[in-house]
Amino acid sequence: MKDLLQPRHRASLLRFVGEAHPERVLLAFDYDGVLAPLVREPSGAVMRPHTRRLLTRLGTRYPVAVVSGRAWRDTHRFVGDVVSTIVGNHGYELGRPLPVPAAVLRQVKAWRRTLERSLAGVPGVFFEDKRSTLAIHYGLTRAWRTSEARVYEAANRLSGTRLVPGKKVLNVLPASFPNKGDAVRALVAKLGCTGALYAGDDVTDEDVFEVGPPLVFGVHVGKGPSLAAWKIPTQDGVDELLELLVEARE
């Protein structure tokens, strides 16, 4: 991965967002760890005021979306109406909150009951019930590696699931649900764009990076390997990316 914020690489960013070509480009961002700092508490963190101001300015120049693993309503609570499109639950809620089918509700509740029995007494485990999906956080104590092993062991015994690892969290989704890559492709088609710049920091974002160019200009935020061609080393560097994107349209 190349550091996108290095001056010698900025021309590649400008070419993609249309400095020389006027095509419409979607700007899409994960929330936790990208637009907001990653924190231990599953409830998440708010955006810095400067980030919010930049995101507001971007929304007047580009189609902008936030694509989150959180439920639509929870993501909207953080983002508000700063962006035109919010995607929740890894792509299931594409631009709006959706009623969850009764069969899915029953399935997710059954998974949670089973996991609560299996993980009783395991330290640092917290269930985030998104109704249509389930997230199992296990990084709330120092002994999280032991808890992680127990969480994966229990979740692997469930049926009908797609397990998506994250940073000290395991997401449990119905096998039929879309992923973030599906969501970004759908948004590009729906909005009549020619491609999308996507910035993400987690394993769930790799489904978008896997789509790759020419449709997706992938930017991985933080450390670790990724399928993205570009990186921003730390979350606080995202503001610099937003500033570059604003300047590209001025």
XYZ file of N, CA and C in Angstrom:
750
model
N 0.831 -1.202 0.000
C 0.000 0.000 0.000
C 0.869 1.257 0.000
N 0.446 2.238 -0.739
C 1.153 3.504 -0.802
C 0.442 4.528 0.079
N 1.234 5.356 0.736
C 0.686 6.384 1.618
C 0.081 7.495 0.763
N -1.244 7.593 0.784
C -1.949 8.539 -0.078
C -1.646 9.986 0.274
N -1.215 10.245 1.506
C -0.981 11.618 1.931
C 0.399 12.134 1.554
N 1.255 11.259 1.035
C 2.544 11.720 0.541
C 2.333 12.596 -0.696
N 2.975 13.746 -0.772
C 2.743 14.668 -1.900
C 2.882 14.019 -3.274
N 3.797 13.053 -3.409
C 4.011 12.466 -4.733
C 2.857 11.578 -5.186
N 1.953 11.219 -4.267
C 0.837 10.343 -4.624
C -0.480 11.091 -4.807
N -0.503 12.374 -4.517
C -1.770 13.111 -4.534
C -2.351 13.242 -5.936
N -1.492 13.207 -6.946
C -1.990 13.308 -8.317
C -2.908 12.145 -8.647
N -2.632 10.970 -8.087
C -3.489 9.806 -8.334
C -4.880 10.024 -7.753
N -4.931 10.636 -6.570
C -6.220 10.957 -5.949
C -6.979 11.963 -6.801
N -6.310 12.988 -7.244
C -6.977 14.040 -8.022
C -7.487 13.510 -9.358
N -6.733 12.622 -9.970
C -7.196 12.036 -11.230
C -8.472 11.244 -11.014
N -8.526 10.499 -9.910
C -9.707 9.660 -9.686
C -10.951 10.478 -9.407
N -10.826 11.531 -8.629
C -12.026 12.301 -8.271
C -12.409 13.310 -9.338
N -11.639 13.352 -10.434
C -12.145 14.092 -11.571
C -11.562 15.446 -11.829
N -10.303 15.662 -11.448
C -9.694 16.949 -11.766
C -9.583 17.117 -13.288
N -9.192 16.029 -13.974
C -9.049 16.112 -15.425
C -10.287 15.603 -16.145
N -11.107 14.832 -15.473
C -12.309 14.252 -16.080
C -13.495 14.563 -15.166
N -14.592 15.019 -15.689
C -15.688 15.517 -14.852
C -16.681 14.451 -14.376
N -16.318 13.167 -14.424
C -17.262 12.134 -13.987
C -17.604 12.306 -12.496
N -18.804 11.877 -12.180
C -19.224 11.914 -10.778
C -18.600 10.749 -10.015
N -18.068 11.052 -8.849
C -17.419 10.049 -8.008
C -18.076 10.061 -6.633
N -18.464 8.894 -6.162
C -19.011 8.751 -4.821
C -17.869 8.717 -3.819
N -18.013 9.467 -2.727
C -17.088 9.376 -1.603
C -17.798 8.622 -0.489
N -17.238 7.496 -0.083
C -17.882 6.653 0.934
C -16.882 6.347 2.043
N -17.370 6.371 3.274
C -16.498 6.220 4.430
C -17.144 5.292 5.460
N -16.334 4.425 6.047
C -16.754 3.747 7.268
C -16.812 4.815 8.366
N -17.520 4.517 9.450
C -17.620 5.514 10.510
C -16.562 5.289 11.585
N -16.708 4.208 12.353
C -15.792 3.956 13.472
C -14.380 3.698 12.952
N -13.424 4.443 13.473
C -12.038 4.257 13.077
C -11.652 5.026 11.827
N -12.617 5.692 11.189
C -12.333 6.478 9.988
C -12.797 7.918 10.207
N -14.093 8.134 10.258
C -14.599 9.481 10.528
C -14.530 9.830 12.013
N -14.471 8.826 12.852
C -14.370 9.044 14.296
C -13.289 8.126 14.853
N -12.650 8.524 15.942
C -11.622 7.671 16.535
C -12.204 6.337 16.993
N -11.388 5.299 16.922
C -11.812 3.993 17.402
C -11.608 3.945 18.910
N -12.653 3.607 19.651
C -12.581 3.556 21.109
C -12.981 2.173 21.597
N -12.613 1.880 22.836
C -12.902 0.560 23.379
C -14.393 0.347 23.598
N -15.111 1.399 24.005
C -16.525 1.266 24.321
C -17.325 0.959 23.046
N -18.147 -0.089 23.059
C -18.939 -0.428 21.869
C -19.888 0.681 21.432
N -20.212 1.608 22.344
C -21.140 2.683 21.983
C -20.540 3.636 20.961
N -19.202 3.668 20.842
C -18.561 4.466 19.814
C -18.236 5.882 20.248
N -17.624 6.633 19.323
C -17.198 8.003 19.593
C -17.803 8.954 18.569
N -17.897 10.219 18.938
C -18.410 11.232 18.011
C -17.279 11.742 17.125
N -17.640 12.320 15.986
C -16.653 12.945 15.115
C -16.076 14.189 15.766
N -14.826 14.483 15.439
C -14.274 15.768 15.840
C -15.011 16.882 15.098
N -15.179 18.054 15.710
C -15.893 19.149 15.031
C -15.300 19.500 13.672
N -13.976 19.476 13.559
C -13.352 19.809 12.280
C -13.709 18.776 11.214
N -13.737 17.500 11.600
C -14.130 16.449 10.658
C -15.557 16.670 10.183
N -16.443 17.015 11.091
C -17.843 17.245 10.721
C -17.966 18.420 9.756
N -17.211 19.466 10.005
C -17.272 20.629 9.106
C -16.775 20.262 7.706
N -15.695 19.500 7.641
C -15.164 19.082 6.339
C -16.151 18.180 5.611
N -16.777 17.279 6.350
C -17.744 16.370 5.739
C -18.940 17.145 5.199
N -19.348 18.179 5.910
C -20.438 19.026 5.441
C -20.059 19.712 4.136
N -18.858 20.225 4.046
C -18.393 20.882 2.815
C -18.311 19.878 1.667
N -17.848 18.670 1.951
C -17.775 17.649 0.902
C -19.155 17.357 0.327
N -20.160 17.360 1.205
C -21.510 17.042 0.765
C -22.089 18.029 -0.224
N -21.506 19.218 -0.324
C -21.962 20.195 -1.315
C -21.215 20.052 -2.639
N -20.231 19.172 -2.680
C -19.390 19.035 -3.867
C -19.438 17.639 -4.492
N -19.764 16.636 -3.710
C -19.774 15.246 -4.161
C -21.004 14.540 -3.577
N -21.399 13.419 -4.180
C -22.284 12.510 -3.447
C -21.460 11.807 -2.358
N -21.935 11.835 -1.130
C -21.166 11.304 0.005
C -22.026 10.302 0.763
N -21.403 9.202 1.196
C -22.118 8.170 1.956
C -21.269 7.709 3.132
N -21.935 7.326 4.201
C -21.293 6.633 5.316
C -21.810 5.204 5.305
N -20.888 4.244 5.276
C -21.237 2.826 5.185
C -20.736 2.148 6.455
N -21.660 1.731 7.313
C -21.289 1.262 8.648
C -21.842 -0.128 8.934
N -21.160 -0.798 9.846
C -21.699 -2.044 10.367
C -22.755 -1.813 11.435
N -22.815 -0.592 11.946
C -23.854 -0.256 12.923
C -25.209 -0.192 12.235
N -26.252 -0.305 13.006
C -27.594 -0.128 12.460
C -27.746 1.289 11.918
N -28.662 1.454 10.954
C -28.866 2.763 10.322
C -29.170 3.825 11.365
N -30.064 3.534 12.276
C -30.476 4.539 13.267
C -29.314 4.935 14.166
N -28.478 3.977 14.562
C -27.324 4.294 15.404
C -26.300 5.120 14.639
N -26.084 4.794 13.367
C -25.144 5.564 12.550
C -25.667 6.976 12.337
N -26.965 7.100 12.074
C -27.568 8.425 11.881
C -27.463 9.263 13.149
N -27.506 8.631 14.291
C -27.359 9.362 15.553
C -25.997 10.067 15.616
N -24.967 9.455 15.064
C -23.637 10.067 15.034
C -23.488 11.061 13.889
N -23.998 10.692 12.720
C -23.729 11.462 11.505
C -24.760 12.555 11.281
N -26.022 12.282 11.622
C -27.095 13.228 11.360
C -27.332 13.386 9.870
N -27.649 14.604 9.461
C -27.934 14.869 8.050
C -26.745 15.497 7.328
N -25.556 15.264 7.856
C -24.357 15.815 7.236
C -24.130 15.211 5.857
N -24.422 13.936 5.694
C -24.257 13.281 4.395
C -25.628 12.900 3.852
N -25.677 12.702 2.549
C -26.962 12.415 1.906
C -27.380 10.962 2.038
N -26.412 10.057 2.242
C -26.730 8.630 2.268
C -26.029 7.951 3.426
N -26.795 7.181 4.202
C -26.242 6.357 5.275
C -26.623 4.908 4.998
N -25.640 4.043 5.094
C -25.855 2.607 4.916
C -25.574 1.928 6.248
N -26.521 1.150 6.744
C -26.351 0.466 8.020
C -26.318 -1.033 7.872
N -25.886 -1.691 8.940
C -25.868 -3.157 8.996
C -25.146 -3.780 7.806
N -23.956 -3.239 7.513
C -23.069 -3.813 6.486
C -23.681 -3.817 5.088
N -24.695 -3.004 4.848
C -25.281 -2.946 3.517
C -26.734 -3.351 3.452
N -27.245 -3.930 4.519
C -28.655 -4.347 4.518
C -29.578 -3.131 4.476
N -29.232 -2.090 5.235
C -30.057 -0.873 5.267
C -29.423 0.143 4.318
N -29.795 0.079 3.064
C -29.165 0.866 2.009
C -29.852 2.220 1.882
N -29.385 3.175 2.673
C -29.892 4.529 2.579
C -31.071 4.839 3.473
N -31.603 3.862 4.163
C -32.752 4.116 5.045
C -32.915 2.945 6.004
N -33.569 3.181 7.147
C -33.833 2.070 8.065
C -34.856 1.127 7.447
N -34.641 -0.146 7.630
C -35.538 -1.145 7.062
C -36.146 -2.015 8.153
N -37.423 -2.365 8.006
C -38.000 -3.329 8.943
C -37.324 -4.676 8.765
N -37.086 -5.332 9.870
C -36.397 -6.624 9.821
C -37.435 -7.728 9.679
N -37.263 -8.619 8.716
C -38.210 -9.733 8.579
C -38.327 -10.522 9.878
N -39.533 -10.972 10.173
C -39.778 -11.679 11.438
C -38.889 -12.905 11.562
N -38.654 -13.593 10.462
C -37.818 -14.798 10.518
C -36.386 -14.460 10.914
N -35.892 -13.312 10.434
C -34.541 -12.895 10.794
C -34.477 -12.500 12.268
N -35.494 -11.800 12.758
C -35.535 -11.438 14.168
C -35.461 -12.672 15.058
N -36.242 -13.682 14.698
C -36.239 -14.911 15.491
C -34.871 -15.587 15.442
N -34.276 -15.583 14.251
C -32.978 -16.232 14.083
C -31.895 -15.547 14.919
N -31.855 -14.205 14.859
C -30.831 -13.464 15.601
C -31.031 -13.623 17.103
N -32.286 -13.605 17.555
C -32.555 -13.808 18.984
C -32.112 -15.198 19.429
N -32.333 -16.197 18.579
C -31.917 -17.552 18.911
C -30.391 -17.648 18.987
N -29.709 -16.986 18.045
C -28.245 -16.977 18.097
C -27.755 -16.354 19.399
N -28.378 -15.245 19.777
C -27.916 -14.569 20.987
C -28.140 -15.450 22.212
N -29.298 -16.087 22.308
C -29.550 -16.964 23.461
C -28.514 -18.080 23.525
N -28.221 -18.667 22.391
C -27.240 -19.755 22.348
C -25.864 -19.255 22.769
N -25.469 -18.091 22.239
C -24.156 -17.547 22.559
C -24.057 -17.107 24.020
N -25.131 -16.573 24.561
C -25.103 -16.165 25.969
C -24.883 -17.373 26.877
N -25.494 -18.493 26.517
C -25.261 -19.711 27.302
C -23.817 -20.184 27.144
N -23.327 -20.186 25.907
C -21.984 -20.694 25.645
C -20.896 -19.816 26.252
N -21.157 -18.514 26.327
C -20.125 -17.571 26.755
C -20.348 -17.057 28.174
N -21.259 -17.667 28.898
C -21.502 -17.263 30.287
C -20.202 -17.382 31.081
N -19.847 -16.317 31.754
C -18.637 -16.324 32.559
C -17.378 -15.917 31.823
N -17.447 -15.742 30.509
C -16.279 -15.289 29.749
C -16.134 -13.784 29.957
N -14.973 -13.328 30.437
C -14.834 -11.897 30.763
C -14.781 -11.016 29.529
N -15.308 -9.786 29.671
C -15.161 -8.761 28.647
C -16.030 -8.919 27.427
N -17.058 -9.770 27.483
C -17.928 -9.991 26.324
C -19.152 -9.087 26.431
N -19.472 -8.418 25.319
C -20.630 -7.539 25.269
C -21.369 -7.775 23.958
N -22.673 -8.005 24.038
C -23.487 -8.244 22.850
C -24.131 -6.942 22.388
N -23.907 -6.600 21.122
C -24.573 -5.464 20.499
C -25.621 -6.018 19.538
N -26.853 -5.976 19.964
C -27.945 -6.555 19.187
C -28.496 -5.500 18.237
N -28.272 -5.704 16.936
C -28.756 -4.766 15.923
C -30.043 -5.268 15.277
N -30.669 -6.249 15.909
C -31.925 -6.860 15.484
C -31.753 -7.724 14.238
N -31.212 -7.164 13.162
C -31.015 -7.977 11.961
C -29.652 -8.640 11.936
N -28.714 -8.147 12.753
C -27.397 -8.753 12.888
C -26.992 -8.674 14.356
N -25.880 -9.325 14.666
C -25.407 -9.373 16.049
C -23.905 -9.141 16.050
N -23.427 -8.285 16.952
C -21.992 -8.065 17.109
C -21.583 -8.503 18.515
N -20.519 -9.298 18.577
C -20.011 -9.775 19.865
C -18.682 -9.083 20.125
N -18.670 -8.131 21.033
C -17.453 -7.426 21.419
C -16.770 -8.216 22.535
N -15.449 -8.329 22.443
C -14.750 -9.127 23.458
C -13.465 -8.453 23.927
N -13.284 -7.170 23.646
C -12.037 -6.494 24.001
C -12.135 -5.605 25.215
N -13.043 -5.908 26.128
C -13.268 -5.009 27.260
C -12.393 -5.329 28.467
N -11.534 -6.349 28.378
C -10.579 -6.665 29.438
C -9.221 -6.945 28.814
N -8.199 -7.004 29.650
C -6.860 -7.271 29.138
C -6.712 -8.699 28.627
N -7.521 -9.597 29.138
C -7.434 -11.003 28.722
C -8.305 -11.272 27.503
N -8.301 -10.337 26.560
C -9.224 -10.430 25.433
C -8.875 -11.565 24.483
N -7.624 -11.968 24.407
C -7.267 -13.047 23.476
C -7.919 -14.359 23.877
N -7.982 -14.628 25.182
C -8.677 -15.830 25.650
C -10.164 -15.730 25.345
N -10.731 -14.549 25.572
C -12.152 -14.345 25.272
C -12.412 -14.481 23.781
N -11.511 -13.978 22.956
C -11.655 -14.077 21.503
C -11.766 -15.527 21.057
N -10.899 -16.376 21.600
C -10.926 -17.786 21.218
C -12.259 -18.426 21.574
N -12.791 -18.079 22.746
C -14.079 -18.640 23.177
C -15.211 -18.136 22.286
N -15.165 -16.853 21.911
C -16.212 -16.278 21.061
C -16.231 -16.968 19.700
N -15.074 -17.132 19.095
C -15.015 -17.772 17.775
C -15.454 -19.234 17.856
N -15.041 -19.904 18.905
C -15.435 -21.303 19.070
C -16.952 -21.429 19.157
N -17.586 -20.542 19.924
C -19.041 -20.608 20.088
C -19.757 -20.215 18.802
N -19.294 -19.158 18.142
C -19.972 -18.674 16.933
C -19.848 -19.669 15.781
N -18.754 -20.380 15.715
C -18.565 -21.352 14.632
C -19.541 -22.515 14.714
N -20.167 -22.686 15.860
C -21.138 -23.781 16.004
C -22.539 -23.371 15.558
N -22.747 -22.075 15.285
C -24.046 -21.607 14.822
C -24.247 -21.999 13.358
N -25.499 -22.100 12.957
C -25.801 -22.434 11.563
C -26.496 -21.252 10.889
N -26.322 -21.149 9.575
C -26.982 -20.105 8.793
C -26.364 -18.737 8.922
N -25.092 -18.674 9.340
C -24.458 -17.386 9.602
C -23.351 -17.084 8.596
N -23.040 -15.805 8.493
C -21.789 -15.346 7.883
C -21.057 -14.575 8.967
N -19.873 -15.036 9.327
C -19.108 -14.431 10.400
C -18.102 -13.452 9.797
N -18.151 -12.211 10.271
C -17.265 -11.172 9.749
C -16.426 -10.626 10.901
N -15.126 -10.943 10.930
C -14.279 -10.460 12.028
C -14.083 -8.961 11.948
N -13.856 -8.364 13.101
C -13.515 -6.950 13.186
C -12.445 -6.756 14.232
N -12.264 -5.522 14.681
C -11.265 -5.217 15.692
C -11.851 -5.477 17.072
N -11.508 -6.640 17.609
C -12.012 -7.105 18.902
C -13.533 -7.213 18.902
N -14.074 -7.577 17.744
C -15.509 -7.810 17.609
C -15.719 -8.858 16.527
N -16.713 -9.682 16.711
C -17.109 -10.645 15.690
C -18.551 -10.346 15.315
N -18.783 -10.061 14.036
C -20.116 -9.777 13.538
C -20.766 -11.068 13.042
N -21.993 -11.295 13.464
C -22.738 -12.486 13.067
C -23.922 -12.026 12.222
N -23.895 -12.368 10.938
C -24.916 -11.931 9.989
C -25.613 -13.137 9.383
N -26.875 -12.977 8.993
C -27.505 -14.036 8.194
C -26.708 -14.253 6.904
N -26.552 -15.493 6.527
C -25.719 -15.818 5.369
C -26.199 -15.138 4.094
N -27.482 -14.813 4.023
C -28.043 -14.221 2.809
C -27.858 -12.714 2.730
N -27.349 -12.080 3.787
C -27.255 -10.623 3.820
C -26.133 -10.118 2.912
N -26.275 -8.888 2.372
C -25.203 -8.302 1.563
C -24.023 -7.889 2.429
N -22.921 -7.550 1.774
C -21.773 -7.007 2.484
C -21.510 -5.578 2.020
N -20.492 -4.947 2.570
C -20.216 -3.550 2.237
C -19.825 -3.379 0.765
N -19.168 -4.385 0.198
C -18.844 -4.311 -1.228
C -20.091 -4.274 -2.082
N -21.067 -5.115 -1.730
C -22.360 -5.088 -2.434
C -23.005 -3.713 -2.310
N -22.915 -3.127 -1.109
C -23.556 -1.836 -0.858
C -22.933 -0.731 -1.697
N -21.616 -0.697 -1.767
C -20.948 0.366 -2.537
C -21.251 0.214 -4.022
N -21.239 -1.002 -4.537
C -21.585 -1.196 -5.946
C -23.015 -0.735 -6.223
N -23.930 -1.045 -5.304
C -25.326 -0.643 -5.478
C -25.468 0.878 -5.460
N -24.722 1.552 -4.584
C -24.805 3.012 -4.514
C -24.244 3.662 -5.770
N -23.138 3.140 -6.283
C -22.563 3.686 -7.510
C -23.586 3.620 -8.648
N -24.261 2.472 -8.762
C -25.271 2.317 -9.817
C -26.474 3.221 -9.568
N -26.937 3.275 -8.329
C -28.132 4.055 -7.996
C -27.918 5.543 -8.227
N -26.725 6.047 -7.908
C -26.445 7.482 -7.990
C -25.888 7.891 -9.352
N -25.707 6.931 -10.239
C -25.188 7.245 -11.563
C -23.736 7.671 -11.554
N -22.961 7.159 -10.614
C -21.544 7.507 -10.523
C -20.708 6.555 -11.375
N -19.470 6.954 -11.606
C -18.560 6.100 -12.366
C -17.640 5.294 -11.469
N -17.577 5.658 -10.209
C -16.725 4.944 -9.280
C -16.883 5.503 -7.886
N -16.144 4.917 -6.932
C -16.242 5.343 -5.538
C -14.869 5.341 -4.891
N -14.567 6.401 -4.168
C -13.458 6.373 -3.233
C -14.016 5.856 -1.922
N -13.383 4.815 -1.382
C -13.879 4.244 -0.136
C -12.745 4.173 0.876
N -12.989 4.706 2.070
C -12.015 4.666 3.159
C -12.569 3.823 4.303
N -11.817 2.821 4.713
C -12.235 1.944 5.798
C -11.031 1.448 6.568
N -11.289 0.940 7.762
C -10.173 0.519 8.620
C -10.263 -0.918 9.086
N -11.360 -1.598 8.789
C -11.627 -2.875 9.445
C -11.716 -4.016 8.443
N -11.802 -5.222 8.973
C -11.905 -6.413 8.123
C -13.168 -6.354 7.273
N -14.234 -5.804 7.815
C -15.490 -5.727 7.055
C -15.364 -4.843 5.823
N -14.377 -3.951 5.812
C -14.183 -3.057 4.664
C -13.424 -3.738 3.527
N -12.829 -4.881 3.806
C -12.074 -5.572 2.763
C -12.982 -6.043 1.627
N -14.281 -6.246 1.900
C -15.212 -6.611 0.829
C -15.320 -5.498 -0.211
N -15.147 -4.250 0.224
C -15.150 -3.130 -0.721
C -13.817 -3.066 -1.457
N -12.725 -3.191 -0.717
C -11.408 -3.109 -1.343
C -11.207 -4.225 -2.366
N -11.829 -5.361 -2.116
C -11.697 -6.482 -3.040
C -12.284 -6.152 -4.412
N -13.295 -5.269 -4.464
C -13.866 -4.858 -5.748
C -12.780 -4.235 -6.613
N -11.990 -3.350 -6.009
C -10.811 -2.807 -6.664
C -11.095 -1.856 -7.814
N -9.996 -1.343 -8.412
C -10.142 -0.434 -9.549
C -10.620 -1.192 -10.785
N -11.263 -0.501 -11.719
C -11.443 0.955 -11.764
C -12.646 1.449 -10.979
N -13.447 0.543 -10.400
C -14.664 0.984 -9.723
C -14.383 1.586 -8.356
N -13.451 1.004 -7.604
C -13.210 1.441 -6.229
C -11.759 1.876 -6.048
N -11.600 3.080 -5.536
C -10.308 3.618 -5.116
C -10.240 3.377 -3.613
N -9.565 2.314 -3.208
C -9.599 1.874 -1.818
C -8.527 2.513 -0.964
N -8.925 3.011 0.221
C -8.004 3.655 1.156
C -8.148 2.980 2.516
N -7.106 2.297 2.939
C -7.119 1.639 4.250
C -6.580 2.597 5.301
N -7.324 2.758 6.391
C -6.929 3.661 7.471
C -6.342 2.845 8.618
N -5.119 3.173 9.018
C -4.492 2.488 10.132
C -3.482 1.446 9.701
N -3.078 0.629 10.669
C -2.043 -0.372 10.453
C -2.637 -1.679 9.948
N -1.733 -2.574 9.544
C -2.146 -3.899 9.155
C -2.281 -4.076 7.659
N -2.327 -5.337 7.205
C -2.450 -5.617 5.775
C -3.850 -5.318 5.262
N -3.956 -5.093 3.959
C -5.251 -4.798 3.356
C -5.164 -5.016 1.854
N -6.324 -5.228 1.245
C -6.414 -5.328 -0.205
C -6.426 -3.954 -0.866
N -6.564 -2.906 -0.076
C -6.583 -1.551 -0.626
C -5.228 -1.204 -1.225
N -5.230 -0.398 -2.273
C -3.982 0.035 -2.902
C -3.341 1.203 -2.154
N -4.165 1.916 -1.370
C -3.701 3.127 -0.706
C -3.945 3.042 0.788
N -3.198 3.826 1.556
C -3.369 3.826 3.003
C -3.207 5.231 3.561
N -3.819 5.422 4.732
C -3.568 6.576 5.585
C -3.120 5.988 6.915
N -1.922 6.283 7.382
C -1.363 5.554 8.527
C -2.158 5.646 9.822
N -2.805 6.780 10.084
C -3.527 6.945 11.344
C -4.874 7.619 11.098
N -5.804 7.423 12.022
C -7.155 7.962 11.850
C -7.154 9.481 11.797
N -6.273 10.130 12.538
C -6.310 11.594 12.511
C -5.834 12.156 11.175
N -5.265 11.316 10.297
C -4.911 11.756 8.965
C -6.092 11.836 8.017
N -7.242 11.311 8.428
C -8.420 11.342 7.563
C -8.844 12.777 7.271
N -8.682 13.664 8.245
C -9.042 15.070 8.002
C -8.237 15.651 6.850
N -6.971 15.251 6.748
C -6.150 15.749 5.638
C -6.687 15.251 4.303
N -7.143 13.997 4.280
C -7.767 13.471 3.061
C -9.016 14.276 2.709
N -9.852 14.552 3.692
C -11.061 15.328 3.433
C -10.728 16.718 2.911
N -9.686 17.326 3.465
C -9.281 18.650 2.995
C -8.829 18.598 1.535
N -8.081 17.554 1.175
C -7.626 17.415 -0.208
C -8.816 17.247 -1.152
N -9.813 16.507 -0.719
C -10.986 16.278 -1.555
C -11.803 17.552 -1.738
N -11.888 18.365 -0.672
C -12.572 19.653 -0.801
C -11.819 20.542 -1.774
N -10.499 20.623 -1.603
C -9.682 21.488 -2.462
C -9.741 21.067 -3.918
N -9.899 19.764 -4.171
C -9.938 19.279 -5.552
C -11.117 19.841 -6.314
N -12.190 20.228 -5.607
C -13.370 20.793 -6.264
C -13.437 22.305 -6.130
N -12.384 22.906 -5.603
C -12.346 24.380 -5.509
C -11.394 24.958 -6.537
